[in-house]
């Protein structure tokens, strides 16, 4: 900008650096005002003067004679008679607003109030209006609270209004807060107080521009008389909580509008001194814990306060985008105005003794004023799953396996109790989504393991992931048998060209010296301890000895290999890739629905099915758990897809990798099902070895299995946009790992040093997975 323009603008720029919100009154019947008002006008010729007193008087006289239809001439005559003996400029009061340089001639207080409240009658009676004039209301938080405060001022439903907000007006506030652009950077308390003064200069308003603090809670709530009602609309969670504790201590009712679905909370601490704050939804929170939280960290508490199950779909979806595509949760002027009106109405009725209840109330306009619901709801996407394998099918396959394989071994027949013990150990194996895709058949002589295709998913392309679980279960069974003093003769895939019949086990009492069968029987002691450990800790480097032991465990299975990432830049990149994979999985509706079906939200639900992933086992922070719960809403996720959002869905994986010592990828040289099964045995040996060294092991396999579907002929399962992003991610992944298209990427996992887990995934009952037909 040129110096000329800088100088020119400087002459005309008027920065509102004042803290004035109270108007000045001049009554020309008083000598001092007869002198000071002309002096004011002479000192500042820019003052605008507004004098509509004759119109106000005619309006006053008309309201005093409601039963008469007065003509213009009659009103004019009555006005002259009313002013007899008065100079027009001396009647009433002159009110000067220094922030806008406006001087307004008004009726004085009694007549002003009489005329301004006349249209309230009889929705508010004169007696009620007089009672309200003695009430003290406090409003904390003026982005939403301004609407409440101004509405109460319009109705004149208080005698004193205390306003508290530490913030100044930003341009982003103007989507919902009524103010002009010339008010930018002005404290919100003054913006609101000025608007009220311009509506009614006689109302008493007290401003707290520093907000409410530990130092002034008492002053705000009690000074000059205890508040009759507190309207709480602040963003600071610690203040929200502390204000309620203080209000409860002093017996002050609290009203809060949430600006979502017309939700209004009323807490009558004046009538219920032992009432839990927020209806007990947040427990006895210590405000100190809430101080200084980021917007993301506030989300779980917001969910508790508003109610995760009752918030609007758009708010749910928006919370997923907080601190990614939006800075904080949204609020609309229509919702704020609607909530301001509702809150003002409730405050008035509380003050008049017309409402005595506490509670949570909805006035959801989108539900009340809406199109008729569509009769035919769009069907949910579901993938056609095979039927569970039957006993008859298992028996037929077992017989076919005996016919196709020479029976050269003399079997030893363990009793049923021992078989149950062996199966109990075997099914402690991991499986994708804890799907437990196994069925076992004991015919009195041989044990047979089958793939239960009904427990597969879209992510389990070609049943590769299921085979990994079955391979791990095979390894567990071998360890258990050895611990019981048995040797095992294992035949993999006994029936040619059938991959549903995975393995046959024959037992012998003699020791088994096969190196493949007996690699490290001492791993058995880790069987019951092994679990997915998603706990986060500070990254610690793995010792070379630990890494060598894990590598040796993988290599003990012929053909199995493992590649490791340990450098910070490599881990940072793989965290980005895995996070993007998680997001894409959520953005594809069919994959998303399957993922949601795997989750068990409560211990009761987990106990009922004894499969899937119980939410507690995810070891999420409160913020991340809130995000998962929000994401479980199908309609909200549909909006996120529509907005091309979801970047927050990447955070969990990135946080996990940030706490990781190393990331490993176990591979097999071909991608047939037998390779995945063998790879599953390598996975279990590596995992049990890590467990024995007190290392946390956490599979993160979604992205490799999405790659498998993409690269092996089923890319149409993904949208074109997801296909392209997956190809891009694949190119980046190949810069980290040396793998061929035909390789089976069996397991991508992270290893770290972390605390023990307190909750493990459950397993189905032995009777649900084992059939005895002997």
XYZ file of C-alpha atoms in Angstrom:
774
model
C 0.000 0.000 0.000
C 1.331 3.438 -0.948
C 2.111 6.046 1.677
C -0.666 8.213 0.257
C -3.276 5.550 0.941
C -1.820 4.746 4.344
C -2.114 8.407 5.343
C -5.603 8.763 3.869
C -6.928 5.671 5.601
C -5.315 6.695 8.876
C -7.359 9.899 8.843
C -10.596 7.967 8.579
C -9.862 4.758 10.434
C -11.737 4.483 13.706
C -10.594 1.560 15.803
C -13.000 0.585 18.543
C -10.524 0.495 21.398
C -13.072 1.571 23.990
C -14.636 -0.756 26.481
C -17.892 1.202 26.633
C -21.199 -0.550 26.515
C -23.273 1.728 28.692
C -25.086 4.599 26.987
C -25.088 8.106 28.424
C -28.347 9.780 29.475
C -29.143 13.463 29.125
C -32.308 14.923 30.640
C -32.658 18.539 29.624
C -34.766 19.317 32.680
C -31.498 19.110 34.609
C -29.113 22.046 34.457
C -25.932 19.992 34.082
C -27.342 18.130 31.089
C -28.493 21.388 29.490
C -24.818 22.277 29.379
C -23.150 18.924 28.695
C -25.316 17.805 25.767
C -24.654 20.887 23.601
C -20.971 20.609 24.504
C -20.955 16.999 23.284
C -22.563 17.954 19.979
C -20.188 20.836 19.449
C -17.133 18.720 20.274
C -18.031 16.063 17.716
C -19.932 17.243 14.651
C -20.023 13.622 13.411
C -22.673 12.614 15.938
C -25.925 11.463 14.312
C -29.167 12.644 15.933
C -32.406 10.645 15.890
C -35.573 12.262 17.261
C -38.781 10.272 16.845
C -40.317 11.316 20.165
C -43.631 12.515 18.666
C -44.104 9.116 17.016
C -43.318 7.350 20.298
C -45.860 9.527 22.131
C -48.572 8.798 19.569
C -47.831 5.088 19.882
C -47.994 5.330 23.700
C -51.323 7.125 23.621
C -52.743 4.646 21.120
C -51.858 1.707 23.400
C -53.484 3.467 26.345
C -56.760 3.620 24.472
C -56.939 0.189 22.854
C -60.717 0.192 22.455
C -60.735 3.380 20.350
C -59.882 3.756 16.686
C -58.145 7.134 16.898
C -57.765 9.175 13.731
C -54.531 10.925 12.887
C -56.043 14.246 13.825
C -57.253 12.932 17.177
C -53.806 11.472 17.958
C -52.125 14.731 17.028
C -54.444 16.681 19.315
C -53.958 14.238 22.177
C -50.175 14.444 21.762
C -50.210 18.255 21.912
C -52.380 18.101 24.994
C -50.071 15.481 26.581
C -47.043 17.726 26.016
C -48.727 20.889 27.303
C -46.214 22.860 29.355
C -43.229 20.881 27.951
C -40.707 21.895 25.400
C -40.515 18.926 23.037
C -36.731 18.672 23.340
C -36.980 18.563 27.156
C -39.512 15.763 27.343
C -38.144 12.276 27.887
C -34.448 11.534 27.716
C -31.638 11.848 25.199
C -29.545 8.686 25.006
C -26.044 8.813 23.552
C -24.311 5.650 22.295
C -20.606 6.532 22.212
C -19.541 3.426 20.252
C -21.757 4.396 17.299
C -21.919 8.189 17.827
C -25.712 8.128 17.801
C -27.887 10.400 19.930
C -31.485 9.191 20.279
C -34.447 10.997 21.822
C -36.628 8.524 23.749
C -39.465 8.348 26.209
C -38.083 8.132 29.710
C -37.828 4.810 31.475
C -41.351 4.260 32.848
C -43.131 5.204 29.626
C -40.479 3.495 27.498
C -40.948 0.220 29.376
C -44.730 0.557 29.318
C -44.780 0.999 25.558
C -42.030 -1.501 24.717
C -43.616 -4.346 26.694
C -47.188 -3.610 25.705
C -47.210 -6.250 22.982
C -46.130 -8.895 25.531
C -49.589 -8.790 27.152
C -51.066 -11.309 27.977
C -48.557 -13.925 27.016
C -46.712 -12.171 29.794
C -49.097 -10.398 32.152
C -48.231 -7.001 33.673
C -47.834 -8.701 37.035
C -45.454 -11.263 35.548
C -43.553 -8.522 33.762
C -43.102 -6.746 37.073
C -41.890 -9.946 38.722
C -39.382 -10.564 35.929
C -37.996 -7.061 36.423
C -36.555 -8.290 39.740
C -34.789 -11.378 38.325
C -31.043 -11.769 37.861
C -29.847 -13.931 34.963
C -26.282 -14.907 34.135
C -25.139 -15.920 30.655
C -21.703 -17.503 30.158
C -20.495 -17.936 26.577
C -21.774 -15.511 23.983
C -21.353 -17.250 20.651
C -24.616 -19.025 21.462
C -25.451 -17.091 24.615
C -25.846 -13.844 22.693
C -29.029 -15.182 21.119
C -30.398 -16.119 24.549
C -29.406 -12.771 26.058
C -30.858 -10.658 23.256
C -34.108 -12.645 23.223
C -34.510 -12.136 26.970
C -33.769 -8.446 26.489
C -36.428 -8.213 23.784
C -38.982 -9.755 26.156
C -37.557 -7.727 29.073
C -37.593 -10.862 31.189
C -34.909 -9.830 33.664
C -33.913 -6.976 35.897
C -30.170 -7.600 35.706
C -28.208 -9.553 33.126
C -24.610 -10.669 33.784
C -22.615 -11.501 30.674
C -19.330 -13.420 30.724
C -17.013 -14.296 27.842
C -13.252 -13.823 27.573
C -13.188 -13.900 23.771
C -13.306 -11.231 21.112
C -15.409 -11.322 17.976
C -13.839 -13.142 15.021
C -15.033 -13.196 11.464
C -15.775 -16.926 11.825
C -18.279 -16.059 14.594
C -20.441 -14.128 12.169
C -22.076 -17.279 10.821
C -24.195 -17.375 13.987
C -23.524 -14.325 16.165
C -25.470 -11.203 15.192
C -23.018 -8.348 14.809
C -21.494 -6.144 12.157
C -18.082 -6.505 10.595
C -17.088 -3.244 12.295
C -17.300 -5.158 15.597
C -14.447 -7.530 14.722
C -11.877 -7.801 17.563
C -14.353 -6.215 20.020
C -14.969 -8.351 23.149
C -18.143 -10.376 22.737
C -19.521 -9.161 26.054
C -19.446 -5.597 24.755
C -20.928 -6.554 21.387
C -23.850 -8.187 23.197
C -24.223 -5.501 25.849
C -24.266 -2.784 23.179
C -26.951 -4.564 21.184
C -29.080 -4.855 24.306
C -28.502 -1.190 25.136
C -29.615 -0.198 21.645
C -32.809 -2.220 22.191
C -33.432 -0.966 25.720
C -30.948 1.464 27.308
C -32.606 1.123 30.722
C -31.827 -2.572 31.218
C -29.088 -3.305 33.716
C -26.216 -5.253 32.177
C -23.004 -6.226 33.961
C -20.064 -7.386 31.853
C -17.303 -9.862 32.729
C -14.874 -9.503 29.793
C -12.373 -11.909 31.353
C -15.046 -14.630 31.430
C -15.715 -16.575 34.584
C -12.632 -17.724 36.459
C -11.756 -19.275 39.772
C -11.282 -15.747 41.084
C -14.695 -14.402 40.073
C -17.148 -17.334 40.266
C -18.564 -15.908 43.480
C -18.847 -12.391 42.099
C -20.583 -13.562 38.939
C -23.048 -15.831 40.704
C -23.687 -13.903 43.929
C -22.522 -10.262 43.961
C -25.461 -7.864 44.218
C -27.786 -10.800 44.764
C -27.751 -14.467 43.782
C -28.579 -15.350 40.202
C -32.072 -16.709 39.672
C -30.987 -18.713 36.606
C -27.617 -19.443 34.997
C -27.487 -19.927 31.214
C -24.317 -21.847 30.406
C -23.091 -21.803 26.787
C -19.292 -21.754 27.075
C -16.832 -23.934 25.146
C -14.393 -24.540 28.014
C -15.252 -27.918 29.503
C -13.561 -27.181 32.817
C -15.670 -24.044 33.184
C -18.831 -25.946 32.229
C -18.192 -28.453 34.989
C -17.035 -25.987 37.647
C -19.980 -23.679 37.015
C -22.360 -26.541 37.686
C -20.615 -27.472 40.908
C -20.842 -23.826 42.002
C -24.460 -23.497 40.859
C -25.398 -26.676 42.715
C -23.640 -25.424 45.858
C -25.610 -22.174 45.764
C -28.920 -23.639 44.552
C -28.994 -21.948 41.132
C -30.794 -23.653 38.226
C -28.781 -24.101 35.003
C -30.103 -24.009 31.435
C -28.005 -25.020 28.419
C -28.863 -25.012 24.724
C -26.714 -27.319 22.568
C -27.548 -25.903 19.104
C -28.142 -29.433 17.830
C -31.569 -30.980 17.280
C -33.073 -28.282 19.496
C -31.649 -30.010 22.566
C -32.079 -28.085 25.803
C -30.761 -29.237 29.182
C -32.376 -28.021 32.415
C -30.790 -28.752 35.804
C -32.855 -27.560 38.765
C -30.159 -27.412 41.415
C -32.407 -25.013 43.337
C -34.978 -27.794 43.802
C -32.615 -30.810 43.672
C -29.475 -29.920 45.668
C -28.019 -33.432 45.253
C -28.684 -33.699 41.534
C -25.648 -35.061 39.577
C -24.288 -32.568 37.064
C -25.119 -33.273 33.420
C -27.652 -35.891 34.600
C -24.760 -38.050 35.791
C -23.518 -38.580 32.222
C -19.954 -37.484 32.995
C -19.608 -38.682 36.594
C -17.858 -36.531 39.183
C -15.348 -34.925 36.870
C -12.504 -32.863 38.232
C -12.394 -29.619 36.228
C -8.595 -29.643 36.453
C -8.542 -32.692 34.160
C -10.402 -30.758 31.492
C -8.335 -27.613 31.435
C -6.385 -26.909 28.256
C -7.815 -29.787 26.209
C -7.541 -29.606 22.439
C -10.695 -29.668 20.363
C -10.058 -33.332 19.551
C -9.601 -34.156 23.234
C -12.905 -32.464 24.054
C -14.886 -34.685 21.683
C -15.478 -37.629 24.070
C -16.833 -35.298 26.737
C -19.012 -33.515 24.206
C -20.409 -36.907 23.214
C -21.206 -37.684 26.846
C -22.805 -34.294 27.441
C -24.873 -34.110 24.256
C -25.387 -37.858 23.922
C -23.669 -39.867 21.203
C -26.910 -41.663 20.360
C -29.059 -38.541 20.143
C -26.935 -36.025 18.262
C -27.779 -35.170 14.677
C -26.258 -37.111 11.809
C -24.536 -34.030 10.429
C -22.953 -33.207 13.767
C -21.689 -36.783 14.066
C -20.183 -36.632 10.612
C -18.698 -33.194 11.285
C -16.972 -34.405 14.454
C -15.093 -36.943 12.320
C -13.689 -34.010 10.351
C -12.614 -31.874 13.342
C -9.020 -30.640 13.035
C -8.806 -32.109 9.543
C -11.138 -30.313 7.145
C -12.780 -28.135 9.826
C -11.231 -26.534 12.890
C -14.012 -27.251 15.373
C -17.599 -28.497 15.532
C -20.116 -26.499 13.497
C -22.961 -24.294 14.694
C -25.610 -22.717 12.485
C -27.373 -19.398 12.972
C -30.767 -21.081 12.579
C -29.944 -23.558 15.361
C -28.494 -20.839 17.578
C -31.504 -18.562 17.063
C -33.908 -21.445 17.663
C -31.998 -22.524 20.773
C -31.764 -18.952 22.016
C -35.513 -18.599 21.803
C -36.100 -21.932 23.538
C -33.630 -21.156 26.326
C -35.095 -17.680 26.865
C -38.583 -19.166 27.070
C -37.511 -21.764 29.652
C -35.611 -19.199 31.727
C -38.692 -16.969 31.858
C -40.928 -19.831 32.970
C -38.443 -20.946 35.621
C -38.356 -17.386 36.982
C -42.156 -17.277 37.095
C -42.475 -20.680 38.773
C -44.178 -22.121 35.694
C -41.609 -24.859 35.120
C -40.091 -26.898 37.906
C -38.692 -29.937 36.133
C -35.148 -30.907 35.309
C -34.586 -32.814 32.117
C -33.379 -33.042 28.568
C -35.751 -31.707 25.931
C -35.694 -31.905 22.128
C -37.399 -29.564 19.690
C -35.815 -30.968 16.538
C -37.062 -28.924 13.596
C -35.668 -31.363 11.042
C -37.863 -34.077 12.541
C -40.898 -31.919 13.240
C -40.936 -30.205 9.849
C -39.887 -32.774 7.262
C -40.950 -34.679 4.186
C -42.878 -37.872 4.652
C -40.415 -40.745 5.155
C -39.729 -42.817 2.080
C -41.528 -46.139 2.168
C -38.751 -48.077 0.488
C -35.488 -47.511 2.307
C -32.388 -48.279 0.237
C -31.102 -51.749 1.048
C -27.869 -52.109 2.943
C -24.948 -53.542 1.052
C -24.361 -57.106 2.118
C -21.961 -59.646 0.727
C -23.333 -63.111 0.045
C -21.568 -65.435 2.446
C -21.322 -69.215 2.129
C -23.205 -71.406 4.546
C -21.441 -72.804 7.590
C -19.835 -76.134 6.862
C -22.036 -79.010 8.060
C -21.108 -82.164 9.958
C -22.135 -84.230 6.933
C -19.802 -82.243 4.677
C -16.931 -82.625 7.147
C -17.476 -86.392 7.434
C -17.575 -86.770 3.673
C -14.340 -84.824 3.224
C -12.646 -86.752 6.026
C -13.579 -90.065 4.339
C -12.325 -88.781 1.009
C -9.075 -87.767 2.650
C -8.571 -91.265 4.036
C -9.154 -92.771 0.610
C -6.722 -90.410 -1.136
C -3.904 -90.734 1.393
C -2.192 -93.989 2.258
C -2.734 -94.835 5.911
C 0.794 -95.897 6.834
C 0.701 -94.919 10.506
C -0.721 -96.720 13.441
C -2.829 -94.143 15.257
C -3.116 -93.634 18.974
C -6.579 -92.564 20.087
C -6.588 -89.930 22.855
C -9.739 -89.811 24.929
C -12.379 -87.151 24.348
C -11.229 -85.101 27.335
C -7.708 -84.833 25.950
C -9.072 -83.901 22.536
C -11.081 -81.089 24.117
C -7.945 -79.874 25.870
C -5.998 -79.919 22.606
C -8.765 -77.995 20.826
C -8.986 -75.522 23.703
C -5.315 -74.683 23.140
C -5.619 -74.697 19.355
C -8.429 -72.144 19.248
C -6.408 -69.662 21.285
C -4.854 -68.872 17.898
C -5.323 -65.435 16.345
C -7.614 -64.831 13.383
C -8.561 -61.781 11.346
C -11.231 -59.814 13.190
C -11.243 -62.667 15.719
C -13.484 -64.467 13.240
C -12.287 -67.946 14.339
C -12.824 -69.549 10.926
C -12.352 -73.142 12.076
C -14.363 -76.269 12.616
C -12.876 -79.473 14.024
C -14.044 -83.055 13.680
C -12.842 -85.935 15.912
C -13.832 -89.343 14.616
C -12.281 -91.333 17.458
C -9.087 -91.977 15.539
C -8.151 -88.803 13.681
C -8.687 -85.093 14.190
C -9.704 -83.030 11.160
C -9.484 -79.256 10.679
C -11.843 -77.463 8.266
C -12.231 -73.933 6.960
C -15.579 -72.419 7.915
C -16.160 -70.151 4.907
C -19.163 -68.513 6.567
C -16.747 -66.650 8.841
C -14.860 -64.991 6.020
C -15.153 -61.361 4.890
C -14.441 -59.088 1.935
C -11.048 -58.305 3.415
C -10.269 -62.029 3.487
C -9.587 -62.289 -0.249
C -9.293 -65.878 -1.415
C -9.610 -66.974 2.226
C -5.942 -66.082 2.695
C -6.536 -64.431 6.047
C -8.616 -67.372 7.227
C -5.804 -69.716 6.251
C -3.387 -67.696 8.375
C -5.660 -68.252 11.364
C -5.943 -71.967 10.586
C -2.155 -72.214 10.277
C -1.761 -70.570 13.676
C -4.345 -72.956 15.142
C -2.412 -75.869 13.623
C 0.769 -74.672 15.304
C -1.011 -74.361 18.642
C -2.402 -77.859 18.383
C 1.054 -79.296 17.688
C 2.509 -77.516 20.711
C -0.363 -78.696 22.901
C -0.009 -82.291 21.738
C 3.705 -82.243 22.405
C 3.067 -80.832 25.869
C 0.720 -83.777 26.454
C 3.477 -86.226 25.474
C 2.045 -87.012 22.041
C 3.596 -86.984 18.622
C 1.557 -85.820 15.648
C 1.434 -86.935 12.060
C 0.148 -83.940 10.114
C -1.271 -84.134 6.600
C -2.039 -80.761 5.042
C -4.940 -80.450 2.584
C -5.608 -84.203 2.432
C -8.077 -83.975 -0.464
C -6.595 -82.735 -3.696
C -8.200 -79.586 -5.147
C -10.213 -79.045 -1.964
C -9.086 -76.207 0.280
C -11.935 -76.477 2.758
C -10.419 -79.589 4.335
C -7.228 -78.027 5.718
C -5.473 -80.647 7.852
C -5.643 -84.114 9.373
C -3.908 -84.979 12.634
C -2.986 -88.505 13.781
C -1.580 -88.954 17.243
C 1.156 -91.296 18.473
C 2.478 -91.775 21.997
C 6.085 -91.892 20.779
C 8.254 -88.714 20.669
C 8.270 -86.828 17.375
C 11.746 -85.771 16.265
C 10.663 -83.896 13.145
C 12.317 -80.471 13.208
C 9.346 -78.896 11.491
C 6.939 -80.412 13.989
C 9.134 -79.800 17.027
C 10.832 -76.482 16.549
C 10.516 -75.053 20.078
C 8.104 -76.878 22.326
C 8.885 -74.374 25.090
C 6.673 -71.895 23.256
C 3.698 -73.782 24.711
C 3.999 -71.817 27.941
C 3.259 -68.621 25.987
C 0.116 -70.022 24.395
C -2.327 -68.738 26.993
C -0.433 -65.441 27.341
C -0.380 -64.580 23.639
C -2.776 -61.796 22.634
C -2.996 -58.722 20.467
C -1.377 -55.926 22.438
C -2.359 -52.514 21.092
C -1.033 -50.571 24.078
C 0.973 -47.455 23.215
C 4.276 -46.520 24.741
C 7.297 -44.431 23.866
C 9.218 -45.933 20.965
C 12.130 -48.096 22.112
C 14.604 -49.784 19.795
C 14.599 -53.581 19.699
C 17.821 -55.302 20.590
C 19.588 -57.160 17.804
C 19.123 -60.351 19.818
C 15.349 -59.876 20.006
C 15.099 -59.153 16.301
C 17.210 -62.208 15.507
C 14.971 -64.439 17.635
C 11.825 -63.201 15.916
C 13.425 -63.659 12.513
C 14.560 -67.173 13.382
C 11.000 -68.049 14.409
C 9.673 -67.030 11.008
C 12.452 -68.764 9.085
C 11.810 -72.021 10.939
C 8.869 -72.571 8.566
C 10.169 -73.505 5.094
C 9.699 -70.656 2.626
C 8.654 -68.085 5.209
C 10.508 -64.771 5.261
C 10.247 -61.534 7.206
C 11.324 -57.988 6.389
C 11.764 -55.360 9.096
C 11.370 -51.585 9.246
C 13.091 -49.837 12.155
C 14.276 -46.451 10.916
C 12.205 -43.433 11.955
C 11.562 -42.295 8.390
C 10.481 -45.804 7.364
C 8.123 -46.088 10.315
C 6.703 -42.646 9.624
C 5.961 -43.668 6.040
C 4.394 -47.005 6.950
C 2.238 -45.221 9.529
C 0.954 -42.923 6.790
C 0.255 -45.911 4.536
C -1.568 -47.915 7.184
C -3.624 -44.893 8.217
C -4.653 -44.320 4.606
C -5.598 -47.997 4.353
C -7.816 -47.729 7.426
C -9.522 -44.688 5.937
C -10.138 -46.389 2.600
C -11.582 -49.409 4.359
C -14.059 -47.113 6.121
C -14.834 -45.188 2.933
C -15.871 -48.340 1.056
C -19.373 -49.033 2.330
C -19.318 -52.835 2.114
C -15.934 -53.060 3.847
C -17.126 -50.540 6.435
C -20.275 -52.497 7.244
C -18.271 -55.677 7.718
C -15.820 -53.899 9.995
C -18.650 -52.533 12.126
C -20.135 -56.021 12.349
C -16.844 -57.265 13.827
C -16.898 -54.789 16.711
C -18.383 -55.714 20.074
C -19.286 -52.504 21.854
C -19.811 -53.842 25.378
C -18.486 -56.750 27.465
C -22.017 -58.172 27.470
C -22.133 -58.168 23.689
C -18.679 -59.800 23.537
C -19.765 -62.495 25.966
C -22.871 -63.182 23.910
C -20.973 -63.958 20.691
C -17.474 -64.732 22.000
C -15.998 -63.599 18.704
C -15.216 -60.269 17.029
C -13.235 -57.414 18.534
C -14.405 -56.042 21.853
C -13.960 -52.285 21.923
C -11.957 -52.392 25.147
C -9.264 -54.531 23.502
C -8.455 -51.720 21.075
C -6.758 -49.802 23.926
C -7.985 -46.505 22.512
C -7.630 -43.086 24.024
C -10.933 -41.514 25.026
C -10.752 -39.289 21.926
C -10.112 -42.199 19.591
C -12.843 -44.298 21.189
C -15.235 -41.402 20.708
C -14.216 -41.276 17.060
C -14.886 -44.988 16.610
C -18.301 -44.655 18.223
C -19.175 -41.699 16.007
C -17.999 -43.636 12.963
C -20.366 -46.482 13.770
C -23.278 -44.370 12.536
C -24.002 -45.459 8.960
C -25.704 -42.218 7.957
C -22.862 -40.098 9.354
C -20.268 -42.108 7.466
C -22.313 -41.744 4.281
C -21.983 -37.974 4.669
C -18.239 -38.234 5.276
C -17.912 -40.220 2.053
C -19.992 -37.634 0.245
C -17.666 -34.896 1.527
C -14.556 -36.912 0.567
C -13.376 -36.582 4.149
C -12.285 -39.076 6.773
C -8.660 -38.075 7.336
C -9.196 -38.375 11.084
C -9.749 -42.098 10.535
C -6.022 -42.388 9.846
C -4.940 -41.222 13.278
C -5.236 -44.486 15.192
C -2.805 -46.291 12.903
C -0.374 -43.387 12.843
C -0.374 -43.179 16.635
C 0.238 -46.921 16.870
C 3.240 -46.779 14.549
C 4.616 -43.754 16.406
C 4.854 -46.002 19.483
C 6.380 -48.910 17.563
C 9.857 -50.399 17.844
C 9.705 -52.242 14.526
C 7.274 -53.197 11.776
C 7.542 -56.631 10.193
C 6.079 -58.177 7.055
C 5.930 -61.984 6.908
C 5.730 -63.390 3.381
C 5.549 -66.710 1.574
C 6.805 -67.235 -1.999
C 3.400 -68.004 -3.559
C -0.114 -66.771 -2.869
C -1.950 -70.107 -2.812
C -3.964 -71.040 0.253
C -1.396 -73.586 1.429
C 1.178 -70.782 1.551
C -1.073 -68.640 3.729
C -1.660 -71.638 6.006
C 2.085 -72.260 6.316
C 2.577 -68.530 6.800
C 0.082 -68.678 9.659
C 2.311 -71.196 11.404
C 5.250 -68.809 10.963
C 3.149 -65.963 12.340
C 2.265 -67.966 15.443
C 5.871 -68.992 16.081
C 6.989 -65.374 15.749
C 4.134 -64.127 17.943
C 4.721 -66.681 20.677
C 8.431 -65.863 20.608
C 7.605 -62.167 21.047
C 5.242 -63.025 23.910
C 8.006 -65.007 25.614
C 10.237 -61.913 25.424
C 7.465 -59.659 26.839
C 7.141 -57.799 23.552
C 3.811 -56.450 22.343
C 2.639 -57.837 18.987
C -0.076 -56.082 16.987
C -1.218 -57.258 13.509
C -2.065 -54.434 11.065
C -3.015 -56.401 7.983
C -5.958 -54.569 6.399
C -3.891 -52.804 3.740
C -1.957 -55.897 2.477
C -5.214 -57.820 2.116
C -6.820 -54.927 0.250
C -3.788 -55.030 -2.052
C -4.335 -58.766 -2.534
C -7.902 -58.183 -3.715
C -6.832 -55.262 -5.898
C -3.934 -57.056 -7.614
C -5.402 -60.513 -8.092
C -8.419 -59.777 -10.201
C -11.115 -58.307 -7.974
C -10.447 -54.586 -8.055
C -14.132 -53.918 -8.829
C -14.855 -54.462 -5.138
C -13.539 -50.899 -4.733
C -14.785 -47.627 -6.160
C -12.649 -46.152 -8.963
C -11.338 -43.485 -6.592
C -10.294 -46.076 -4.017
C -8.698 -48.229 -6.715
C -6.506 -45.354 -7.823
C -5.480 -44.447 -4.295
C -4.700 -48.085 -3.508
C -2.451 -48.300 -6.558
C -0.673 -45.158 -5.362
C -0.288 -46.611 -1.876
C 1.006 -49.853 -3.366
C 3.752 -47.997 -5.202
C 4.834 -46.347 -1.965
C 4.660 -49.662 -0.114
C 6.993 -51.311 -2.634
C 9.616 -48.711 -1.805
C 9.596 -50.059 1.760
C 9.227 -53.804 1.181
C 10.746 -56.029 -1.485
C 7.800 -58.209 -2.512
C 6.557 -59.673 -5.777
C 2.987 -59.681 -6.982
C 2.788 -63.464 -6.504
C 4.090 -63.361 -2.940
C 1.669 -64.020 -0.112
C 1.880 -61.029 2.223
C 0.798 -63.070 5.193
C 1.035 -60.634 8.084
C 2.023 -57.002 8.517
C 2.515 -56.304 12.201
C 4.188 -54.031 14.676
C 6.336 -55.009 17.651
C 6.850 -52.740 20.620
C 7.629 -52.538 24.293
C 4.325 -51.911 26.053
C 2.339 -52.671 29.185
C 0.360 -55.868 29.511
C -3.224 -55.863 28.318
C -6.093 -56.114 30.780
C -8.734 -57.369 28.333
C -8.319 -60.112 25.746
C -10.545 -61.245 22.903
C -12.773 -64.178 23.768
C -13.042 -67.519 21.996
C -16.109 -69.507 21.153
C -16.890 -72.481 23.321
C -15.193 -75.737 22.411
C -18.582 -77.331 21.811
C -19.300 -74.740 19.102
C -16.225 -75.615 17.061
C -15.625 -79.311 17.802
C -17.788 -82.201 16.664
C -17.266 -85.642 18.222
C -18.620 -88.508 16.131
C -16.860 -91.484 17.681
